[in-house]
mmCIF file of C-alpha atoms in Angstrom:
data_model
loop_
_atom_site.group_PDB
_atom_site.id
_atom_site.type_symbol
_atom_site.label_atom_id
_atom_site.label_comp_id
_atom_site.label_asym_id
_atom_site.label_seq_id
_atom_site.Cartn_x
_atom_site.Cartn_y
_atom_site.Cartn_z
ATOM 1 C CA MET H 1 -24.936 -3.751 -0.636
ATOM 2 C CA LYS H 2 -22.352 -6.154 0.724
ATOM 3 C CA HIS H 3 -18.764 -4.828 1.223
ATOM 4 C CA THR H 4 -16.091 -7.519 1.009
ATOM 5 C CA ILE H 5 -12.416 -6.823 1.851
ATOM 6 C CA LEU H 6 -10.320 -8.201 -0.977
ATOM 7 C CA SER H 7 -8.494 -11.334 0.140
ATOM 8 C CA LYS H 8 -4.983 -12.563 -0.248
ATOM 9 C CA ALA H 9 -6.287 -14.852 -2.984
ATOM 10 C CA PHE H 10 -7.291 -11.809 -5.019
ATOM 11 C CA PHE H 11 -3.759 -10.367 -4.897
ATOM 12 C CA SER H 12 -2.040 -13.728 -5.259
ATOM 13 C CA ARG H 13 -2.384 -13.539 -9.076
ATOM 14 C CA PRO H 14 -0.199 -11.980 -11.745
ATOM 15 C CA VAL H 15 -0.001 -8.217 -11.478
ATOM 16 C CA LEU H 16 -1.423 -7.634 -14.980
ATOM 17 C CA GLN H 17 -4.522 -9.516 -13.908
ATOM 18 C CA VAL H 18 -4.866 -7.802 -10.602
ATOM 19 C CA ALA H 19 -4.309 -4.155 -11.716
ATOM 20 C CA PRO H 20 -7.314 -3.675 -14.050
ATOM 21 C CA GLU H 21 -9.576 -5.548 -11.660
ATOM 22 C CA LEU H 22 -8.786 -2.978 -8.924
ATOM 23 C CA LEU H 23 -10.589 -0.351 -10.980
ATOM 24 C CA GLY H 24 -13.898 0.361 -9.392
ATOM 25 C CA LYS H 25 -12.985 -1.164 -6.027
ATOM 26 C CA HIS H 26 -12.894 1.071 -2.953
ATOM 27 C CA LEU H 27 -9.819 2.084 -1.030
ATOM 28 C CA VAL H 28 -10.883 2.512 2.591
ATOM 29 C CA ARG H 29 -8.887 4.320 5.267
ATOM 30 C CA LEU H 30 -9.800 4.205 8.964
ATOM 31 C CA ASN H 31 -9.150 7.640 10.418
ATOM 32 C CA SER H 32 -7.778 8.156 13.929
ATOM 33 C CA ASP H 33 -11.221 9.394 15.042
ATOM 34 C CA GLY H 34 -12.851 6.097 13.986
ATOM 35 C CA SER H 35 -14.448 7.530 10.813
ATOM 36 C CA ARG H 36 -13.775 5.973 7.390
ATOM 37 C CA ALA H 37 -12.649 7.613 4.198
ATOM 38 C CA GLU H 38 -13.895 5.609 1.192
ATOM 39 C CA HIS H 39 -12.809 6.253 -2.363
ATOM 40 C CA SER H 40 -13.301 4.574 -5.723
ATOM 41 C CA ILE H 41 -10.012 3.532 -7.432
ATOM 42 C CA ILE H 42 -9.908 4.884 -10.970
ATOM 43 C CA GLU H 43 -6.305 4.605 -12.026
ATOM 44 C CA VAL H 44 -3.454 2.158 -11.283
ATOM 45 C CA GLU H 45 -0.055 1.062 -12.700
ATOM 46 C CA ALA H 46 1.443 -2.418 -12.723
ATOM 47 C CA TYR H 47 5.124 -3.162 -11.887
ATOM 48 C CA ASP H 48 6.115 -6.641 -12.868
ATOM 49 C CA GLY H 49 9.252 -8.251 -11.531
ATOM 50 C CA GLU H 50 13.006 -7.872 -11.744
ATOM 51 C CA LYS H 51 13.020 -7.738 -15.571
ATOM 52 C CA ASP H 52 10.708 -4.690 -15.542
ATOM 53 C CA LEU H 53 13.205 -1.818 -15.561
ATOM 54 C CA ALA H 54 10.580 0.511 -14.175
ATOM 55 C CA CYS H 55 9.989 -1.763 -11.140
ATOM 56 C CA HIS H 56 12.034 -1.006 -7.979
ATOM 57 C CA ALA H 57 12.829 -4.672 -7.826
ATOM 58 C CA SER H 58 14.791 -4.377 -11.122
ATOM 59 C CA LYS H 59 17.873 -3.805 -9.029
ATOM 60 C CA GLY H 60 17.181 -6.987 -6.954
ATOM 61 C CA LYS H 61 16.044 -7.550 -3.378
ATOM 62 C CA THR H 62 16.917 -4.678 -1.068
ATOM 63 C CA LYS H 63 15.627 -3.609 2.373
ATOM 64 C CA ARG H 64 13.321 -1.160 0.485
ATOM 65 C CA THR H 65 11.956 -3.782 -1.883
ATOM 66 C CA GLU H 66 11.885 -6.730 0.407
ATOM 67 C CA VAL H 67 8.050 -6.405 0.982
ATOM 68 C CA MET H 68 7.539 -6.934 -2.793
ATOM 69 C CA TYR H 69 9.082 -10.400 -2.582
ATOM 70 C CA GLY H 70 6.833 -11.414 0.320
ATOM 71 C CA PRO H 71 3.225 -12.547 0.329
ATOM 72 C CA ALA H 72 0.524 -10.781 -1.677
ATOM 73 C CA GLY H 73 -1.927 -8.493 -0.050
ATOM 74 C CA TYR H 74 0.589 -6.250 1.726
ATOM 75 C CA TRP H 75 1.285 -2.540 1.296
ATOM 76 C CA TYR H 76 4.450 -1.280 -0.252
ATOM 77 C CA VAL H 77 4.750 2.437 0.632
ATOM 78 C CA TYR H 78 7.795 4.503 -0.300
ATOM 79 C CA LEU H 79 8.834 8.181 -0.392
ATOM 80 C CA CYS H 80 9.221 9.715 -3.869
ATOM 81 C CA TYR H 81 11.213 12.865 -4.523
ATOM 82 C CA GLY H 82 11.567 13.257 -0.771
ATOM 83 C CA MET H 83 7.997 14.518 -0.497
ATOM 84 C CA TYR H 84 5.290 12.212 -1.848
ATOM 85 C CA TYR H 85 4.394 8.779 -0.460
ATOM 86 C CA MET H 86 3.384 6.234 -3.075
ATOM 87 C CA LEU H 87 0.888 3.549 -2.162
ATOM 88 C CA ASN H 88 1.347 0.088 -3.812
ATOM 89 C CA VAL H 89 -0.228 -3.280 -3.068
ATOM 90 C CA VAL H 90 1.983 -6.411 -3.474
ATOM 91 C CA THR H 91 0.682 -9.043 -5.888
ATOM 92 C CA GLY H 92 1.675 -12.466 -7.212
ATOM 93 C CA ALA H 93 3.539 -15.343 -5.732
ATOM 94 C CA VAL H 94 6.025 -15.222 -2.821
ATOM 95 C CA GLY H 95 9.473 -14.579 -4.267
ATOM 96 C CA TYR H 96 8.291 -12.785 -7.361
ATOM 97 C CA PRO H 97 8.351 -9.005 -6.830
ATOM 98 C CA ALA H 98 5.316 -7.309 -8.283
ATOM 99 C CA ALA H 99 3.004 -4.564 -7.147
ATOM 100 C CA VAL H 100 0.168 -2.196 -8.244
ATOM 101 C CA LEU H 101 0.567 1.516 -7.685
ATOM 102 C CA ILE H 102 -2.711 3.209 -6.773
ATOM 103 C CA ARG H 103 -2.523 6.340 -8.958
ATOM 104 C CA GLY H 104 -5.890 7.886 -8.708
ATOM 105 C CA LEU H 105 -9.181 7.950 -6.773
ATOM 106 C CA SER H 106 -12.516 9.401 -7.898
ATOM 107 C CA ASP H 107 -11.792 12.501 -5.858
ATOM 108 C CA ALA H 108 -7.958 12.513 -5.663
ATOM 109 C CA ARG H 109 -5.953 12.478 -8.873
ATOM 110 C CA GLY H 110 -2.265 11.599 -8.579
ATOM 111 C CA PRO H 111 -0.516 9.148 -6.299
ATOM 112 C CA GLY H 112 1.030 11.777 -4.106
ATOM 113 C CA ILE H 113 -2.252 13.728 -3.781
ATOM 114 C CA LEU H 114 -4.190 10.651 -2.691
ATOM 115 C CA THR H 115 -1.668 9.608 -0.059
ATOM 116 C CA LYS H 116 -1.653 13.096 1.339
ATOM 117 C CA LYS H 117 -5.369 13.312 1.453
ATOM 118 C CA LEU H 118 -5.653 9.859 3.215
ATOM 119 C CA GLU H 119 -2.646 10.597 5.517
ATOM 120 C CA ILE H 120 -0.756 7.572 4.230
ATOM 121 C CA SER H 121 2.906 7.407 5.177
ATOM 122 C CA LYS H 122 5.766 4.978 5.631
ATOM 123 C CA GLU H 123 3.816 3.743 8.653
ATOM 124 C CA GLN H 124 1.622 1.638 6.394
ATOM 125 C CA ASN H 125 4.646 0.027 4.629
ATOM 126 C CA GLU H 126 4.773 -3.774 5.062
ATOM 127 C CA LYS H 127 1.333 -3.908 6.676
ATOM 128 C CA LYS H 128 -1.379 -6.335 5.533
ATOM 129 C CA LEU H 129 -4.379 -4.865 3.859
ATOM 130 C CA SER H 130 -6.914 -5.202 6.707
ATOM 131 C CA LYS H 131 -9.063 -3.300 9.186
ATOM 132 C CA ALA H 132 -6.311 -3.942 11.750
ATOM 133 C CA SER H 133 -3.857 -1.918 9.632
ATOM 134 C CA GLY H 134 -6.449 0.833 9.006
ATOM 135 C CA LEU H 135 -6.114 0.587 5.257
ATOM 136 C CA TRP H 136 -7.766 -1.892 2.901
ATOM 137 C CA ILE H 137 -9.573 -2.375 -0.429
ATOM 138 C CA GLU H 138 -13.162 -3.484 -0.658
ATOM 139 C CA ASP H 139 -15.193 -5.054 -3.438
ATOM 140 C CA ARG H 140 -18.649 -3.546 -3.538
ATOM 141 C CA GLY H 141 -19.945 -5.554 -6.510
ATOM 142 C CA MET H 142 -18.899 -2.993 -9.183
ATOM 143 C CA SER H 143 -16.958 -4.271 -12.153
ATOM 144 C CA ILE H 144 -15.652 -1.911 -14.807
ATOM 145 C CA PRO H 145 -16.269 -3.388 -18.258
ATOM 146 C CA LYS H 146 -13.108 -3.980 -20.333
ATOM 147 C CA LYS H 147 -14.388 -1.572 -23.003
ATOM 148 C CA ASN H 148 -14.366 1.171 -20.318
ATOM 149 C CA ILE H 149 -10.773 0.582 -19.306
ATOM 150 C CA ILE H 150 -8.065 2.588 -21.047
ATOM 151 C CA ARG H 151 -4.525 1.161 -21.143
ATOM 152 C CA THR H 152 -1.514 3.464 -21.599
ATOM 153 C CA PRO H 153 2.202 3.530 -20.851
ATOM 154 C CA ARG H 154 3.137 4.299 -17.255
ATOM 155 C CA ILE H 155 3.934 7.846 -16.215
ATOM 156 C CA GLY H 156 7.403 9.093 -15.235
ATOM 157 C CA VAL H 157 9.428 6.067 -16.076
ATOM 158 C CA SER H 158 11.245 7.123 -19.271
ATOM 159 C CA TYR H 159 14.513 5.756 -17.800
ATOM 160 C CA ALA H 160 13.109 2.244 -18.116
ATOM 161 C CA LYS H 161 13.946 1.942 -21.824
ATOM 162 C CA GLU H 162 11.524 -0.446 -23.652
ATOM 163 C CA TRP H 163 9.701 -1.037 -20.390
ATOM 164 C CA ALA H 164 8.593 2.621 -20.322
ATOM 165 C CA GLU H 165 6.240 1.957 -23.289
ATOM 166 C CA LYS H 166 4.562 -1.089 -21.848
ATOM 167 C CA PRO H 167 0.763 -0.425 -21.502
ATOM 168 C CA TYR H 168 0.801 -1.130 -17.735
ATOM 169 C CA ARG H 169 -1.249 1.908 -16.729
ATOM 170 C CA PHE H 170 -5.013 1.259 -16.358
ATOM 171 C CA LEU H 171 -7.682 4.027 -16.107
ATOM 172 C CA VAL H 172 -11.416 4.139 -16.036
ATOM 173 C CA GLU H 173 -12.702 5.892 -19.171
ATOM 174 C CA GLY H 174 -14.016 9.347 -18.507
ATOM 175 C CA TYR H 175 -11.678 10.140 -15.731
ATOM 176 C CA CYS H 176 -8.591 10.971 -17.930
#
């Protein structure tokens, strides 16, 4: 089976198109010993620009969010609650801040759990998805049928008013 690293073109589309299409793709981490950790993506959340009150960019461009305004196909990694790193991939056009949070893998449920398991830290922030960065996403020919994708509101963003209820969380049915 052919493994293709997702290209910039894949991520250079609107976040609500990219997010559900990441389900079934494989997050690959190159370990320091040269081995690879490979995990199927089963849960993601979309964050869509400055108007999205749950998106970090809702407060405008800052040093922290600068990567979200850059080219698609780069990692946005930040520390949450002072203890968990959150792994996001930047999507869309340059100048429009959008990203997909990787929330769950087939064997690691929860964004903080998966980053800990894969030893992902601030070190990956602003790096391109590539073998050179040691962290990328592969397409292995698996496509999750739309009927097997569940959409729900995002988790932990109640402060975002009407944006908290947007169905921007995507999960593979059977993993809930």
